[in-house]
One Martini backbone bead per residue (centre of mass of N, CA, C, O) as a GRO file, in nm:
protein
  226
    1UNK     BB    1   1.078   3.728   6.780
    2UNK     BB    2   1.305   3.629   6.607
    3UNK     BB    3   1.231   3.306   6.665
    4UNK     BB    4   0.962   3.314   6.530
    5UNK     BB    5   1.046   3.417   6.251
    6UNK     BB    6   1.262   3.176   6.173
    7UNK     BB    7   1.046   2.942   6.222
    8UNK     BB    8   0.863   3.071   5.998
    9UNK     BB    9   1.056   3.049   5.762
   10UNK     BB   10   1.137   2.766   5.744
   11UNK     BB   11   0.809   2.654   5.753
   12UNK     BB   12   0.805   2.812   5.449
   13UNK     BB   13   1.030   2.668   5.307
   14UNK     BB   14   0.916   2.403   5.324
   15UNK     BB   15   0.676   2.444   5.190
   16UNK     BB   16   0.782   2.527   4.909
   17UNK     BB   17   0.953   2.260   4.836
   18UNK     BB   18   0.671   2.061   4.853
   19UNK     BB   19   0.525   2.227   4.618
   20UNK     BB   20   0.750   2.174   4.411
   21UNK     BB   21   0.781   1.871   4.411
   22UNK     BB   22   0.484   1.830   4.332
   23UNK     BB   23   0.508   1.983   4.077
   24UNK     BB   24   0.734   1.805   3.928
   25UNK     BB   25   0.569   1.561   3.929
   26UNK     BB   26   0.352   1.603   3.815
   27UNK     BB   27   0.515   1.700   3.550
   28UNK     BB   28   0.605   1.427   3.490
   29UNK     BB   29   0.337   1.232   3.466
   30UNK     BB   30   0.216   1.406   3.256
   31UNK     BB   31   0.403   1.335   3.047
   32UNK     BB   32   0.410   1.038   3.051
   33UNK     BB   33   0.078   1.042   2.977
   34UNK     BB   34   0.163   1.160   2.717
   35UNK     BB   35   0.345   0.931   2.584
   36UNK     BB   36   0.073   0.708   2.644
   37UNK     BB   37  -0.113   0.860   2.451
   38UNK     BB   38   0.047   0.901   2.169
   39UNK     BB   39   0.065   0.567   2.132
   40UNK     BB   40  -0.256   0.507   2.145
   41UNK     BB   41  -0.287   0.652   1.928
   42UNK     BB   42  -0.466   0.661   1.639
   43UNK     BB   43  -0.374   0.654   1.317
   44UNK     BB   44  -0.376   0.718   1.047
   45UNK     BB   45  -0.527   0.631   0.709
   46UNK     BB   46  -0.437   0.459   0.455
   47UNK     BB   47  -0.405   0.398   0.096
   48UNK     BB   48  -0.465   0.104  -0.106
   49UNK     BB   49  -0.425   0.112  -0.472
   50UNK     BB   50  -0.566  -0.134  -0.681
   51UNK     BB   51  -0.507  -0.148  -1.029
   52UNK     BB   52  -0.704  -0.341  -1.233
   53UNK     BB   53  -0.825  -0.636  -1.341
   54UNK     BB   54  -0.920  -0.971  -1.272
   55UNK     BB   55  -0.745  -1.051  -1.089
   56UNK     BB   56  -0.768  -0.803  -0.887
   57UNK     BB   57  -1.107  -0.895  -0.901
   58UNK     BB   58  -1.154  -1.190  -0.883
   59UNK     BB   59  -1.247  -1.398  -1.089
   60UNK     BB   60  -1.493  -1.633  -0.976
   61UNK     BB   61  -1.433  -1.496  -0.713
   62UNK     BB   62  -1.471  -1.380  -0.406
   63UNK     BB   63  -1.385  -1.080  -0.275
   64UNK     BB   64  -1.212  -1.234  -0.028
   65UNK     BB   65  -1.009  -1.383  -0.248
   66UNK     BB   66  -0.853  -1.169  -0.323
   67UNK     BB   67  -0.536  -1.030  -0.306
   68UNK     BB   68  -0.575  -0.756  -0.158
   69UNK     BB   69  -0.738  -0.877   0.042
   70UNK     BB   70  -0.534  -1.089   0.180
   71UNK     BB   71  -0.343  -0.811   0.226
   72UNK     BB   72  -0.529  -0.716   0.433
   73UNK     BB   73  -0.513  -0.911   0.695
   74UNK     BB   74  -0.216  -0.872   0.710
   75UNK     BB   75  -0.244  -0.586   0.791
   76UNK     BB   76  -0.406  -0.648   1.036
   77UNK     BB   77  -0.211  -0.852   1.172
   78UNK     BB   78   0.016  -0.617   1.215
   79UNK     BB   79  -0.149  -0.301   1.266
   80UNK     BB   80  -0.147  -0.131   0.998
   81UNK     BB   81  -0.247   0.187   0.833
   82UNK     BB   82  -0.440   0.038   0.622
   83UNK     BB   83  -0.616   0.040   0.275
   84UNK     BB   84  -0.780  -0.171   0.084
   85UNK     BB   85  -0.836  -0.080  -0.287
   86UNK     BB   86  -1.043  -0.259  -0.536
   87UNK     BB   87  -0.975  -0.168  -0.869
   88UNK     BB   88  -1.102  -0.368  -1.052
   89UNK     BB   89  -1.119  -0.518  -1.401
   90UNK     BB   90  -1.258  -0.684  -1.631
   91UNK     BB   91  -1.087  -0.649  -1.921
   92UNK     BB   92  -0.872  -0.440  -1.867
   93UNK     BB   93  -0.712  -0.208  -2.015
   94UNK     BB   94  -0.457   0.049  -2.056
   95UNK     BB   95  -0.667   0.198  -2.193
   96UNK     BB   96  -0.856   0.213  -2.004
   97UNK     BB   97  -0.690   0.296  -1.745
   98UNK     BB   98  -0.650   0.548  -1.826
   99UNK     BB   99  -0.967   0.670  -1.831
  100UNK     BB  100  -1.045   0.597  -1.534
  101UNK     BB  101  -0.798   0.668  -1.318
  102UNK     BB  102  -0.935   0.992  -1.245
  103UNK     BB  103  -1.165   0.880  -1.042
  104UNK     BB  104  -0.998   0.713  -0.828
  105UNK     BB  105  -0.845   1.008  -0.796
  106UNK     BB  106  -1.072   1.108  -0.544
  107UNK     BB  107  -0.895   0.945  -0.385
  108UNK     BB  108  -0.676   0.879  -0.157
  109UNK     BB  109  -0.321   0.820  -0.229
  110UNK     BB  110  -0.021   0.622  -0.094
  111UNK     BB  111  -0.068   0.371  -0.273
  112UNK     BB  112   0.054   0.210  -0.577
  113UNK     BB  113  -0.099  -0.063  -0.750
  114UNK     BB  114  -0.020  -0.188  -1.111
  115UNK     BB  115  -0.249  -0.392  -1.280
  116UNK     BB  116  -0.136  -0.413  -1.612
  117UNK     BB  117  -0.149  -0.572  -1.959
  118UNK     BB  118  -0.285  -0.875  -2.042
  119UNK     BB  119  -0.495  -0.812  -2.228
  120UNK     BB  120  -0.297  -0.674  -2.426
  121UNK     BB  121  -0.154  -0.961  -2.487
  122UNK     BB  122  -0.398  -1.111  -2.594
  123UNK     BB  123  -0.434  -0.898  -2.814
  124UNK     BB  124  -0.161  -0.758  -2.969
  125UNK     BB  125  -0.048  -0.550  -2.863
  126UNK     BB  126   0.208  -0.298  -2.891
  127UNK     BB  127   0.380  -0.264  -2.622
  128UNK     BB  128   0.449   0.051  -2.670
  129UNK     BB  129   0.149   0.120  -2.612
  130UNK     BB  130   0.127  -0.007  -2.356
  131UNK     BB  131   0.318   0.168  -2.199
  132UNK     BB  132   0.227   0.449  -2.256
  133UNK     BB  133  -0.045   0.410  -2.081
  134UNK     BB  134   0.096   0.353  -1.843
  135UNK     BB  135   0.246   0.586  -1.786
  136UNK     BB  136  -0.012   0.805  -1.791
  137UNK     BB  137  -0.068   0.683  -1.542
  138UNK     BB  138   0.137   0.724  -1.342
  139UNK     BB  139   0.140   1.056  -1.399
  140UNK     BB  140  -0.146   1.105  -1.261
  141UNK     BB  141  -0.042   0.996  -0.973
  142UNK     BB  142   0.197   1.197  -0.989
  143UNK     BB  143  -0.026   1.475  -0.998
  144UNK     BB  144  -0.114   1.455  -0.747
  145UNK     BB  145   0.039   1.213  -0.550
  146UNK     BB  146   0.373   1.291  -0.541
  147UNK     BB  147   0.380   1.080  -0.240
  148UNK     BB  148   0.351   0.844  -0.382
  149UNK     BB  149   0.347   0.512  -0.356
  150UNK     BB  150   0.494   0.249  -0.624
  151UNK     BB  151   0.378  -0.005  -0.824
  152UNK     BB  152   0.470  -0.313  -0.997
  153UNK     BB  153   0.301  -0.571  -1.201
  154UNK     BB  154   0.398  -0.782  -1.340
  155UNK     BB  155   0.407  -0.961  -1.686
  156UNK     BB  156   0.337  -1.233  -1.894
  157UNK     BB  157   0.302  -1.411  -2.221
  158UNK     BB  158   0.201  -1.651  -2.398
  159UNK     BB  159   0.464  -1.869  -2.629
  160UNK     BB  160   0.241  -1.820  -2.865
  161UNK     BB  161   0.285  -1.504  -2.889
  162UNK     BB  162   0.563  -1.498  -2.947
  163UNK     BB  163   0.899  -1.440  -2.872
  164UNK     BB  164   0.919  -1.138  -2.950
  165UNK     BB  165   0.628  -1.040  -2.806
  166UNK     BB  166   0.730  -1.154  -2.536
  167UNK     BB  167   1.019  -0.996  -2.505
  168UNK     BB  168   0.885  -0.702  -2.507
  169UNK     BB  169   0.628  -0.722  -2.290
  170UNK     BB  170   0.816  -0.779  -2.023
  171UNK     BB  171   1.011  -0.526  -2.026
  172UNK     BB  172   0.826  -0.274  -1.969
  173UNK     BB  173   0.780  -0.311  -1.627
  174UNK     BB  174   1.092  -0.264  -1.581
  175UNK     BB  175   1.133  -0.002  -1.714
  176UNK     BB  176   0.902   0.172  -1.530
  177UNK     BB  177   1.003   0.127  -1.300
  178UNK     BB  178   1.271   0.254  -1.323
  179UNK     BB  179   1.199   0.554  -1.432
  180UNK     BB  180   0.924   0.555  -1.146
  181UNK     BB  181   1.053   0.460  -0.909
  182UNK     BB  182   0.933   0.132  -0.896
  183UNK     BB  183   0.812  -0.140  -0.748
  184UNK     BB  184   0.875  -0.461  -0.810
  185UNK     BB  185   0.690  -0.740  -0.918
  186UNK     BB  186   0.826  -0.945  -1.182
  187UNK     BB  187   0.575  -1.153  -1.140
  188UNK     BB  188   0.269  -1.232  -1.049
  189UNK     BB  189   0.228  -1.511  -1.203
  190UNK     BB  190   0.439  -1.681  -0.986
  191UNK     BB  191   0.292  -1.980  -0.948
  192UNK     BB  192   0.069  -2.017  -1.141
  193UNK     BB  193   0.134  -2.000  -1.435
  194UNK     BB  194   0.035  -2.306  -1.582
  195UNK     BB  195  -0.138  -2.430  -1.322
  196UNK     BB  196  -0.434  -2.624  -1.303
  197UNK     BB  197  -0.480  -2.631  -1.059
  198UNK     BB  198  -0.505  -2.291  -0.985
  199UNK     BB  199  -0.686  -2.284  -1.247
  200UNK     BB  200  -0.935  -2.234  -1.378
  201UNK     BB  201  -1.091  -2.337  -1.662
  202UNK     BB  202  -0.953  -2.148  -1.837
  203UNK     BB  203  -0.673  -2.113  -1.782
  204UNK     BB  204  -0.624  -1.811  -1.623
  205UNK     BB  205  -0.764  -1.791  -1.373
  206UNK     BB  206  -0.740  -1.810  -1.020
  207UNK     BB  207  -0.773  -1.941  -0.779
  208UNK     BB  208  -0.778  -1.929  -0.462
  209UNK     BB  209  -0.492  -2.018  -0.413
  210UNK     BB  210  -0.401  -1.899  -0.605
  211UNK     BB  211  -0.467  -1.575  -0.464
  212UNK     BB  212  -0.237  -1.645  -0.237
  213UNK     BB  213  -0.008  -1.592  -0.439
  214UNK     BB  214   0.000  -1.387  -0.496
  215UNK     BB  215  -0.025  -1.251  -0.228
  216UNK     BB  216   0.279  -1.325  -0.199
  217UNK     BB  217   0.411  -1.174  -0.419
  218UNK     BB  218   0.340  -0.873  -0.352
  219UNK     BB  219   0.400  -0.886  -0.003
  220UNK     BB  220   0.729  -0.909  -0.086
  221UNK     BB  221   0.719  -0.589  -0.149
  222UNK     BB  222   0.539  -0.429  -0.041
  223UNK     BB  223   0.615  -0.446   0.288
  224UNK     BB  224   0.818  -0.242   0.230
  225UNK     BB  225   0.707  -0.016   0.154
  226UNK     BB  226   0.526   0.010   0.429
   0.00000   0.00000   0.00000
């Protein structure tokens, strides 16, 4: 009887340890398998508004030539979960995009690139007024959004424009990005401004080439933002 007892309890004894192991794998397992759900997990998907003028809405070219277009490309090309919304208007001044841009902050904005200002310059406008207008649209965005990150794209006005407001208008960009921890462009149209062979008739607007400069002038300061 004893012997029989013993028996049974050794035979009980492995029983619990073999069922005690399958269940501590199984346990490993299914952690693994959740580790590698997680990782397969689709992330959310954020929001670059792209605010600006015909630069931005690539005036005279399709709109997959835009550079926004362009660095959406780049984002998919990359894996990131970024969604490029090209919020551009031709013609669009500051004190437009001032009155605008509460509108499209009805959409999530996880990233605000800034371009604008131009229209500004061609006409003549003060620059600290411009300067106030951008400022508006800025502080907009920081209260709604007071997470979004956000850019600025410089600009800067043709030496006919004189050059005092040449170098008055150049620097609001600068001074905007420091006060509003912005990101900076420093200028957008570096290597394009002032090159015919890049610029439409008008010898304003970027050709498609140009908008390839811009859309990588951007993306050398954004790629670090995202």
């Amino acid at each position: 009887m004893y012997k029989l007892s013993f028996t049974y309890l050794l035979l009980l004894a492995w029983f619990l340890t073999g069922c005690s192991g399958k269940e501590s794998s199984q346990g490993n397992n299914q952690t693994e398998a959740q580790k590698e759900a997680a990782k397969k997990a689709p992330q959310a998907m954020k929001n670059i508004l792209f605010f600006g003028n015909s630069l931005t809405a690539g005036y005279g070219l399709n709109a997959s030539e835009s550079f926004p277009s362009l660095i959406q490309k780049k984002i998919d090309s990359l894996g990131l979960p970024y969604k490029a919304i090209n919020a551009g208007l031709s013609g669009e001044t500051s004190a437009g995009g001032r009155n605008r841009i509460d509108w499209l902050l009805r959409q999530p904005v996880d990233v605000f690139v800034l371009e604008l200002g131009a229209n500004d310059g061609l006409r003549g406008i003060p620059p600290a007024e411009t300067k106030k207008n951008l400022q508006a649209i800025v502080d907009k965005v920081k209260a709604k959004y007071p997470e979004a990150k956000l850019v600025m794209a410089g600009m800067e006005v043709p030496p006919n424009m004189g050059g005092k407001y040449a170098s008055e208008f150049r620097v609001i960009f600068r001074q905007l990005a420091t006060e509003n921890n912005m990101a900076l462009v420093p200028f957008l149209l570096e290597g394009v401004g002032g090159v015919r062979s890049l610029n439409q008739q008008d010898g304003v607007h970027p050709t498609a080439e140009g908008q390839k400069i811009l859309a990588n002038n951007v993306w050398e300061i954004l790629k670090d933002v995202l």
